[in-house]
mmCIF file of N, CA and C in Angstrom:
data_model
loop_
_atom_site.group_PDB
_atom_site.id
_atom_site.type_symbol
_atom_site.label_atom_id
_atom_site.label_comp_id
_atom_site.label_asym_id
_atom_site.label_seq_id
_atom_site.Cartn_x
_atom_site.Cartn_y
_atom_site.Cartn_z
ATOM 1 N N HIS A 748 195.974 68.773 72.794
ATOM 2 C CA HIS A 748 195.949 69.474 71.525
ATOM 3 C C HIS A 748 194.522 69.850 71.192
ATOM 4 N N VAL A 749 194.341 71.047 70.605
ATOM 5 C CA VAL A 749 193.014 71.543 70.240
ATOM 6 C C VAL A 749 193.005 71.912 68.767
ATOM 7 N N GLN A 750 192.029 71.409 68.052
ATOM 8 C CA GLN A 750 191.828 71.810 66.658
ATOM 9 C C GLN A 750 190.597 72.697 66.575
ATOM 10 N N LEU A 751 190.727 73.788 65.815
ATOM 11 C CA LEU A 751 189.670 74.783 65.735
ATOM 12 C C LEU A 751 189.276 74.998 64.280
ATOM 13 N N VAL A 752 187.983 74.963 63.989
ATOM 14 C CA VAL A 752 187.489 75.162 62.629
ATOM 15 C C VAL A 752 186.388 76.212 62.661
ATOM 16 N N GLU A 753 186.653 77.336 61.994
ATOM 17 C CA GLU A 753 185.688 78.430 61.946
ATOM 18 C C GLU A 753 184.724 78.280 60.772
ATOM 19 N N SER A 754 183.566 78.885 60.919
ATOM 20 C CA SER A 754 182.587 78.970 59.835
ATOM 21 C C SER A 754 181.704 80.188 60.075
ATOM 22 N N GLY A 755 180.954 80.567 59.038
ATOM 23 C CA GLY A 755 179.982 81.642 59.193
ATOM 24 C C GLY A 755 180.387 82.972 58.607
ATOM 25 N N GLY A 756 181.597 83.069 58.069
ATOM 26 C CA GLY A 756 181.992 84.319 57.447
ATOM 27 C C GLY A 756 181.244 84.551 56.150
ATOM 28 N N GLY A 757 181.421 85.733 55.581
ATOM 29 C CA GLY A 757 180.772 86.054 54.329
ATOM 30 C C GLY A 757 180.792 87.535 54.071
ATOM 31 N N SER A 758 180.002 87.948 53.083
ATOM 32 C CA SER A 758 179.900 89.358 52.713
ATOM 33 C C SER A 758 178.562 89.912 53.186
ATOM 34 N N VAL A 759 178.585 91.118 53.709
ATOM 35 C CA VAL A 759 177.371 91.718 54.250
ATOM 36 C C VAL A 759 177.447 93.231 54.056
ATOM 37 N N ARG A 760 176.282 93.858 53.975
ATOM 38 C CA ARG A 760 176.216 95.315 53.861
ATOM 39 C C ARG A 760 176.475 95.955 55.222
ATOM 40 N N PRO A 761 176.958 97.197 55.234
ATOM 41 C CA PRO A 761 177.088 97.909 56.512
ATOM 42 C C PRO A 761 175.756 97.936 57.252
ATOM 43 N N GLY A 762 175.831 97.703 58.554
ATOM 44 C CA GLY A 762 174.624 97.632 59.367
ATOM 45 C C GLY A 762 174.077 96.226 59.521
ATOM 46 N N GLY A 763 174.599 95.298 58.736
ATOM 47 C CA GLY A 763 174.132 93.926 58.790
ATOM 48 C C GLY A 763 174.751 93.129 59.924
ATOM 49 N N SER A 764 174.414 91.850 59.953
ATOM 50 C CA SER A 764 174.878 90.965 61.026
ATOM 51 C C SER A 764 175.432 89.664 60.454
ATOM 52 N N LEU A 765 176.345 89.085 61.188
ATOM 53 C CA LEU A 765 176.868 87.752 60.901
ATOM 54 C C LEU A 765 177.114 87.044 62.221
ATOM 55 N N ARG A 766 177.038 85.717 62.178
ATOM 56 C CA ARG A 766 177.367 84.921 63.360
ATOM 57 C C ARG A 766 178.450 83.919 62.983
ATOM 58 N N LEU A 767 179.606 84.063 63.615
ATOM 59 C CA LEU A 767 180.701 83.140 63.390
ATOM 60 C C LEU A 767 180.630 81.997 64.396
ATOM 61 N N SER A 768 181.017 80.819 63.935
ATOM 62 C CA SER A 768 181.084 79.652 64.814
ATOM 63 C C SER A 768 182.486 79.068 64.749
ATOM 64 N N CYS A 769 182.880 78.418 65.822
ATOM 65 C CA CYS A 769 184.187 77.765 65.876
ATOM 66 C C CYS A 769 184.008 76.431 66.588
ATOM 67 N N ALA A 770 184.164 75.351 65.842
ATOM 68 C CA ALA A 770 184.061 74.015 66.419
ATOM 69 C C ALA A 770 185.427 73.610 66.949
ATOM 70 N N ALA A 771 185.458 73.268 68.221
ATOM 71 C CA ALA A 771 186.715 72.898 68.873
ATOM 72 C C ALA A 771 186.770 71.385 69.086
ATOM 73 N N SER A 772 187.788 70.774 68.565
ATOM 74 C CA SER A 772 188.012 69.341 68.763
ATOM 75 C C SER A 772 189.018 69.184 69.885
ATOM 76 N N THR A 773 188.539 68.668 71.018
ATOM 77 C CA THR A 773 189.415 68.479 72.165
ATOM 78 C C THR A 773 189.170 67.095 72.747
ATOM 79 N N SER A 774 190.070 66.669 73.598
ATOM 80 C CA SER A 774 189.913 65.357 74.229
ATOM 81 C C SER A 774 188.945 65.424 75.408
ATOM 82 N N SER A 775 188.615 66.646 75.844
ATOM 83 C CA SER A 775 187.714 66.775 76.990
ATOM 84 C C SER A 775 186.846 68.020 76.852
ATOM 85 N N PHE A 776 187.119 69.031 77.675
ATOM 86 C CA PHE A 776 186.274 70.218 77.679
ATOM 87 C C PHE A 776 186.909 71.336 76.850
ATOM 88 N N LEU A 777 186.100 72.363 76.613
ATOM 89 C CA LEU A 777 186.636 73.549 75.968
ATOM 90 C C LEU A 777 187.765 74.132 76.824
ATOM 91 N N PRO A 778 188.781 74.695 76.171
ATOM 92 C CA PRO A 778 189.835 75.372 76.925
ATOM 93 C C PRO A 778 189.250 76.449 77.831
ATOM 94 N N SER A 779 189.943 76.742 78.915
ATOM 95 C CA SER A 779 189.416 77.679 79.908
ATOM 96 C C SER A 779 189.377 79.116 79.405
ATOM 97 N N CYS A 780 190.093 79.408 78.341
ATOM 98 C CA CYS A 780 190.094 80.754 77.787
ATOM 99 C C CYS A 780 190.169 80.659 76.268
ATOM 100 N N MET A 781 189.219 81.282 75.598
ATOM 101 C CA MET A 781 189.186 81.281 74.140
ATOM 102 C C MET A 781 188.876 82.686 73.654
ATOM 103 N N GLY A 782 189.083 82.898 72.367
ATOM 104 C CA GLY A 782 188.818 84.234 71.858
ATOM 105 C C GLY A 782 188.722 84.286 70.349
ATOM 106 N N TRP A 783 188.415 85.480 69.875
ATOM 107 C CA TRP A 783 188.384 85.783 68.440
ATOM 108 C C TRP A 783 189.391 86.894 68.168
ATOM 109 N N VAL A 784 190.119 86.700 67.094
ATOM 110 C CA VAL A 784 191.127 87.663 66.657
ATOM 111 C C VAL A 784 190.847 87.984 65.196
ATOM 112 N N ARG A 785 191.050 89.218 64.792
ATOM 113 C CA ARG A 785 190.848 89.559 63.391
ATOM 114 C C ARG A 785 192.061 90.290 62.846
ATOM 115 N N GLN A 786 192.178 90.192 61.520
ATOM 116 C CA GLN A 786 193.248 90.917 60.832
ATOM 117 C C GLN A 786 192.677 91.537 59.573
ATOM 118 N N GLY A 787 192.602 92.849 59.565
ATOM 119 C CA GLY A 787 192.113 93.566 58.393
ATOM 120 C C GLY A 787 193.207 93.735 57.366
ATOM 121 N N PRO A 788 192.840 94.136 56.142
ATOM 122 C CA PRO A 788 193.838 94.322 55.084
ATOM 123 C C PRO A 788 194.872 95.361 55.489
ATOM 124 N N GLY A 789 196.143 94.946 55.458
ATOM 125 C CA GLY A 789 197.215 95.859 55.797
ATOM 126 C C GLY A 789 197.321 96.215 57.262
ATOM 127 N N LYS A 790 196.616 95.469 58.116
ATOM 128 C CA LYS A 790 196.628 95.768 59.548
ATOM 129 C C LYS A 790 197.222 94.612 60.334
ATOM 130 N N GLU A 791 197.610 94.895 61.567
ATOM 131 C CA GLU A 791 198.086 93.841 62.451
ATOM 132 C C GLU A 791 196.896 93.098 63.043
ATOM 133 N N ARG A 792 197.172 91.924 63.555
ATOM 134 C CA ARG A 792 196.115 91.165 64.211
ATOM 135 C C ARG A 792 195.618 91.917 65.440
ATOM 136 N N GLU A 793 194.296 91.884 65.630
ATOM 137 C CA GLU A 793 193.638 92.598 66.720
ATOM 138 C C GLU A 793 192.814 91.624 67.541
ATOM 139 N N LEU A 794 192.985 91.682 68.847
ATOM 140 C CA LEU A 794 192.163 90.866 69.736
ATOM 141 C C LEU A 794 190.766 91.463 69.796
ATOM 142 N N VAL A 795 189.762 90.692 69.396
ATOM 143 C CA VAL A 795 188.392 91.182 69.318
ATOM 144 C C VAL A 795 187.635 90.909 70.610
ATOM 145 N N ALA A 796 187.705 89.673 71.090
ATOM 146 C CA ALA A 796 186.952 89.299 72.290
ATOM 147 C C ALA A 796 187.531 88.026 72.885
ATOM 148 N N THR A 797 187.358 87.872 74.189
ATOM 149 C CA THR A 797 187.747 86.643 74.877
ATOM 150 C C THR A 797 186.616 86.195 75.793
ATOM 151 N N ILE A 798 186.650 84.905 76.133
ATOM 152 C CA ILE A 798 185.685 84.350 77.074
ATOM 153 C C ILE A 798 186.391 83.280 77.902
ATOM 154 N N ASP A 799 186.072 83.245 79.206
ATOM 155 C CA ASP A 799 186.674 82.220 80.051
ATOM 156 C C ASP A 799 185.638 81.150 80.397
ATOM 157 N N ASN A 800 186.053 80.153 81.167
ATOM 158 C CA ASN A 800 185.141 79.033 81.407
ATOM 159 C C ASN A 800 184.024 79.388 82.375
ATOM 160 N N GLY A 801 184.066 80.587 82.954
ATOM 161 C CA GLY A 801 182.951 81.079 83.745
ATOM 162 C C GLY A 801 182.076 82.031 82.959
ATOM 163 N N ASP A 802 182.300 82.078 81.640
ATOM 164 C CA ASP A 802 181.587 82.967 80.726
ATOM 165 C C ASP A 802 181.884 84.451 80.971
ATOM 166 N N GLY A 803 183.011 84.740 81.631
ATOM 167 C CA GLY A 803 183.457 86.112 81.713
ATOM 168 C C GLY A 803 183.995 86.548 80.365
ATOM 169 N N THR A 804 183.691 87.769 79.942
ATOM 170 C CA THR A 804 184.057 88.212 78.598
ATOM 171 C C THR A 804 184.820 89.531 78.623
ATOM 172 N N THR A 805 185.629 89.723 77.588
ATOM 173 C CA THR A 805 186.274 91.010 77.346
ATOM 174 C C THR A 805 186.110 91.341 75.871
ATOM 175 N N TYR A 806 186.093 92.632 75.557
ATOM 176 C CA TYR A 806 185.919 93.081 74.178
ATOM 177 C C TYR A 806 186.870 94.228 73.863
ATOM 178 N N ALA A 807 187.282 94.288 72.610
ATOM 179 C CA ALA A 807 187.983 95.470 72.130
ATOM 180 C C ALA A 807 187.009 96.639 72.134
ATOM 181 N N ASP A 808 187.505 97.828 72.401
ATOM 182 C CA ASP A 808 186.636 99.006 72.426
ATOM 183 C C ASP A 808 185.894 99.197 71.110
ATOM 184 N N SER A 809 186.540 98.806 70.019
ATOM 185 C CA SER A 809 185.957 99.022 68.694
ATOM 186 C C SER A 809 184.712 98.172 68.435
ATOM 187 N N VAL A 810 184.491 97.140 69.243
ATOM 188 C CA VAL A 810 183.346 96.249 68.991
ATOM 189 C C VAL A 810 182.361 96.201 70.155
ATOM 190 N N LYS A 811 182.678 96.876 71.250
ATOM 191 C CA LYS A 811 181.797 96.853 72.419
ATOM 192 C C LYS A 811 180.397 97.352 72.055
ATOM 193 N N GLY A 812 179.402 96.604 72.494
ATOM 194 C CA GLY A 812 178.025 96.981 72.222
ATOM 195 C C GLY A 812 177.505 96.475 70.889
ATOM 196 N N ARG A 813 178.407 95.955 70.046
ATOM 197 C CA ARG A 813 178.000 95.433 68.735
ATOM 198 C C ARG A 813 178.236 93.933 68.602
ATOM 199 N N PHE A 814 179.312 93.437 69.204
ATOM 200 C CA PHE A 814 179.674 92.022 69.102
ATOM 201 C C PHE A 814 179.418 91.332 70.439
ATOM 202 N N ALA A 815 179.126 90.029 70.362
ATOM 203 C CA ALA A 815 178.935 89.242 71.572
ATOM 204 C C ALA A 815 179.577 87.873 71.394
ATOM 205 N N ILE A 816 180.466 87.519 72.311
ATOM 206 C CA ILE A 816 181.117 86.207 72.285
ATOM 207 C C ILE A 816 180.383 85.288 73.248
ATOM 208 N N SER A 817 180.238 84.032 72.851
ATOM 209 C CA SER A 817 179.571 83.062 73.714
ATOM 210 C C SER A 817 180.112 81.672 73.392
ATOM 211 N N GLN A 818 179.740 80.701 74.218
ATOM 212 C CA GLN A 818 180.238 79.342 73.994
ATOM 213 C C GLN A 818 179.196 78.323 74.427
ATOM 214 N N ASP A 819 179.226 77.185 73.779
ATOM 215 C CA ASP A 819 178.347 76.065 74.105
ATOM 216 C C ASP A 819 179.242 74.929 74.598
ATOM 217 N N HIS A 820 179.194 74.682 75.893
ATOM 218 C CA HIS A 820 180.083 73.674 76.483
ATOM 219 C C HIS A 820 179.682 72.255 76.086
ATOM 220 N N VAL A 821 178.441 72.058 75.729
ATOM 221 C CA VAL A 821 177.983 70.725 75.320
ATOM 222 C C VAL A 821 178.496 70.406 73.921
ATOM 223 N N LYS A 822 178.387 71.388 73.026
ATOM 224 C CA LYS A 822 178.803 71.170 71.642
ATOM 225 C C LYS A 822 180.258 71.569 71.394
ATOM 226 N N ASN A 823 180.948 72.043 72.445
ATOM 227 C CA ASN A 823 182.344 72.483 72.284
ATOM 228 C C ASN A 823 182.486 73.477 71.130
ATOM 229 N N THR A 824 181.638 74.489 71.156
ATOM 230 C CA THR A 824 181.613 75.468 70.076
ATOM 231 C C THR A 824 181.667 76.880 70.638
ATOM 232 N N LEU A 825 182.452 77.709 69.973
ATOM 233 C CA LEU A 825 182.585 79.123 70.308
ATOM 234 C C LEU A 825 181.853 79.930 69.247
ATOM 235 N N PHE A 826 181.220 81.034 69.667
ATOM 236 C CA PHE A 826 180.466 81.865 68.737
ATOM 237 C C PHE A 826 180.905 83.323 68.832
ATOM 238 N N LEU A 827 180.674 84.047 67.756
ATOM 239 C CA LEU A 827 180.819 85.497 67.781
ATOM 240 C C LEU A 827 179.648 86.086 66.994
ATOM 241 N N GLN A 828 178.710 86.685 67.696
ATOM 242 C CA GLN A 828 177.594 87.368 67.061
ATOM 243 C C GLN A 828 178.024 88.796 66.764
ATOM 244 N N MET A 829 177.971 89.177 65.504
ATOM 245 C CA MET A 829 178.425 90.503 65.082
ATOM 246 C C MET A 829 177.244 91.274 64.505
ATOM 247 N N ASN A 830 176.888 92.357 65.156
ATOM 248 C CA ASN A 830 175.769 93.207 64.726
ATOM 249 C C ASN A 830 176.267 94.591 64.334
ATOM 250 N N ARG A 831 175.425 95.295 63.610
ATOM 251 C CA ARG A 831 175.746 96.674 63.173
ATOM 252 C C ARG A 831 177.160 96.730 62.595
ATOM 253 N N LEU A 832 177.422 95.839 61.663
ATOM 254 C CA LEU A 832 178.754 95.732 61.085
ATOM 255 C C LEU A 832 179.120 96.980 60.292
ATOM 256 N N LYS A 833 180.421 97.298 60.341
ATOM 257 C CA LYS A 833 180.967 98.468 59.659
ATOM 258 C C LYS A 833 182.032 98.004 58.664
ATOM 259 N N PRO A 834 182.334 98.818 57.651
ATOM 260 C CA PRO A 834 183.389 98.435 56.702
ATOM 261 C C PRO A 834 184.721 98.146 57.399
ATOM 262 N N GLU A 835 185.013 98.858 58.473
ATOM 263 C CA GLU A 835 186.268 98.631 59.177
ATOM 264 C C GLU A 835 186.309 97.304 59.944
ATOM 265 N N ASP A 836 185.192 96.593 59.990
ATOM 266 C CA ASP A 836 185.181 95.252 60.571
ATOM 267 C C ASP A 836 185.656 94.187 59.572
ATOM 268 N N THR A 837 185.875 94.590 58.353
ATOM 269 C CA THR A 837 186.344 93.662 57.319
ATOM 270 C C THR A 837 187.686 93.053 57.695
ATOM 271 N N GLY A 838 187.804 91.743 57.477
ATOM 272 C CA GLY A 838 189.064 91.076 57.748
ATOM 273 C C GLY A 838 188.905 89.580 57.899
ATOM 274 N N MET A 839 190.008 88.930 58.150
ATOM 275 C CA MET A 839 189.998 87.502 58.447
ATOM 276 C C MET A 839 189.812 87.344 59.949
ATOM 277 N N TYR A 840 188.845 86.538 60.326
ATOM 278 C CA TYR A 840 188.548 86.316 61.733
ATOM 279 C C TYR A 840 189.021 84.922 62.145
ATOM 280 N N TYR A 841 189.810 84.885 63.205
ATOM 281 C CA TYR A 841 190.391 83.641 63.694
ATOM 282 C C TYR A 841 189.818 83.300 65.067
ATOM 283 N N CYS A 842 189.511 82.042 65.225
ATOM 284 C CA CYS A 842 189.182 81.492 66.536
ATOM 285 C C CYS A 842 190.498 81.051 67.171
ATOM 286 N N ALA A 843 190.635 81.268 68.470
ATOM 287 C CA ALA A 843 191.884 80.918 69.131
ATOM 288 C C ALA A 843 191.602 80.393 70.537
ATOM 289 N N ALA A 844 192.516 79.574 71.043
ATOM 290 C CA ALA A 844 192.292 78.922 72.337
ATOM 291 C C ALA A 844 193.559 78.897 73.176
ATOM 292 N N GLU A 845 193.341 78.824 74.477
ATOM 293 C CA GLU A 845 194.389 78.830 75.487
ATOM 294 C C GLU A 845 195.151 80.149 75.466
ATOM 295 N N CYS A 846 194.614 81.078 76.238
ATOM 296 C CA CYS A 846 195.146 82.436 76.275
ATOM 297 C C CYS A 846 196.530 82.479 76.914
ATOM 298 N N GLY A 847 197.427 83.241 76.297
ATOM 299 C CA GLY A 847 198.715 83.510 76.896
ATOM 300 C C GLY A 847 198.644 84.748 77.775
ATOM 301 N N LEU A 848 199.727 85.040 78.466
ATOM 302 C CA LEU A 848 199.732 86.165 79.405
ATOM 303 C C LEU A 848 199.438 87.489 78.711
ATOM 304 N N ASP A 849 199.932 87.672 77.497
ATOM 305 C CA ASP A 849 199.729 88.940 76.803
ATOM 306 C C ASP A 849 198.272 89.188 76.438
ATOM 307 N N THR A 850 197.471 88.131 76.414
ATOM 308 C CA THR A 850 196.044 88.310 76.125
ATOM 309 C C THR A 850 195.399 89.234 77.151
ATOM 310 N N PHE A 851 195.850 89.129 78.383
ATOM 311 C CA PHE A 851 195.267 89.934 79.448
ATOM 312 C C PHE A 851 195.693 91.399 79.369
ATOM 313 N N HIS A 852 196.618 91.692 78.447
ATOM 314 C CA HIS A 852 197.005 93.073 78.169
ATOM 315 C C HIS A 852 196.448 93.539 76.841
ATOM 316 N N GLY A 853 195.545 92.725 76.267
ATOM 317 C CA GLY A 853 194.888 93.134 75.032
ATOM 318 C C GLY A 853 195.575 92.705 73.764
ATOM 319 N N ASP A 854 196.575 91.843 73.875
ATOM 320 C CA ASP A 854 197.282 91.368 72.683
ATOM 321 C C ASP A 854 196.822 89.948 72.338
ATOM 322 N N PRO A 855 196.776 89.603 71.034
ATOM 323 C CA PRO A 855 196.299 88.278 70.625
ATOM 324 C C PRO A 855 197.350 87.192 70.841
ATOM 325 N N ASP A 856 197.417 86.680 72.049
ATOM 326 C CA ASP A 856 198.419 85.687 72.443
ATOM 327 C C ASP A 856 197.710 84.389 72.820
ATOM 328 N N PHE A 857 197.696 83.426 71.900
ATOM 329 C CA PHE A 857 197.013 82.144 72.096
ATOM 330 C C PHE A 857 197.905 81.006 71.647
ATOM 331 N N ARG A 858 197.651 79.851 72.224
ATOM 332 C CA ARG A 858 198.447 78.681 71.852
ATOM 333 C C ARG A 858 197.932 78.025 70.576
ATOM 334 N N TYR A 859 196.605 77.971 70.426
ATOM 335 C CA TYR A 859 196.010 77.284 69.280
ATOM 336 C C TYR A 859 195.196 78.263 68.436
ATOM 337 N N TRP A 860 195.274 78.076 67.126
ATOM 338 C CA TRP A 860 194.600 78.967 66.182
ATOM 339 C C TRP A 860 193.855 78.167 65.129
ATOM 340 N N GLY A 861 192.700 78.689 64.690
ATOM 341 C CA GLY A 861 192.023 78.129 63.540
ATOM 342 C C GLY A 861 192.595 78.715 62.254
ATOM 343 N N GLN A 862 192.033 78.303 61.122
ATOM 344 C CA GLN A 862 192.515 78.765 59.828
ATOM 345 C C GLN A 862 191.917 80.114 59.424
ATOM 346 N N GLY A 863 190.835 80.496 60.071
ATOM 347 C CA GLY A 863 190.237 81.796 59.798
ATOM 348 C C GLY A 863 189.050 81.713 58.853
ATOM 349 N N THR A 864 188.169 82.695 58.974
ATOM 350 C CA THR A 864 187.032 82.837 58.073
ATOM 351 C C THR A 864 186.915 84.313 57.700
ATOM 352 N N GLN A 865 186.695 84.574 56.421
ATOM 353 C CA GLN A 865 186.716 85.951 55.910
ATOM 354 C C GLN A 865 185.379 86.644 56.149
ATOM 355 N N VAL A 866 185.459 87.863 56.628
ATOM 356 C CA VAL A 866 184.287 88.729 56.777
ATOM 357 C C VAL A 866 184.528 89.988 55.962
ATOM 358 N N THR A 867 183.592 90.297 55.077
ATOM 359 C CA THR A 867 183.695 91.490 54.236
ATOM 360 C C THR A 867 182.443 92.330 54.415
ATOM 361 N N VAL A 868 182.631 93.588 54.774
ATOM 362 C CA VAL A 868 181.510 94.503 54.977
ATOM 363 C C VAL A 868 181.668 95.639 53.963
ATOM 364 N N SER A 869 180.768 95.687 53.000
ATOM 365 C CA SER A 869 180.851 96.738 51.970
ATOM 366 C C SER A 869 179.511 96.952 51.300
#
């Protein structure tokens, strides 16, 4: 079982930056596949980025070149560095772990989810 707790959300002006963190409580190592998912107002959940245990990453086209996902295996923590933020990046951001098959098709399919942290860009 994995428990995930996000932090680092907040309000920022367009063009600003935020860094989200996700502390993972596990009995051993970080799951082999983790990611960030967001849900904007009135929108469906969107897969933002994933990372595997070899630090291989994937990104949604909408965030490529602006966001960076990373992980600290010692501290069991997942990060999302968000730069050049836009109003359309506004939403609840969820940390998630253990990718399902649909994740590899770009859908947010994970076994474990955090409670989310709000990001507002305006």
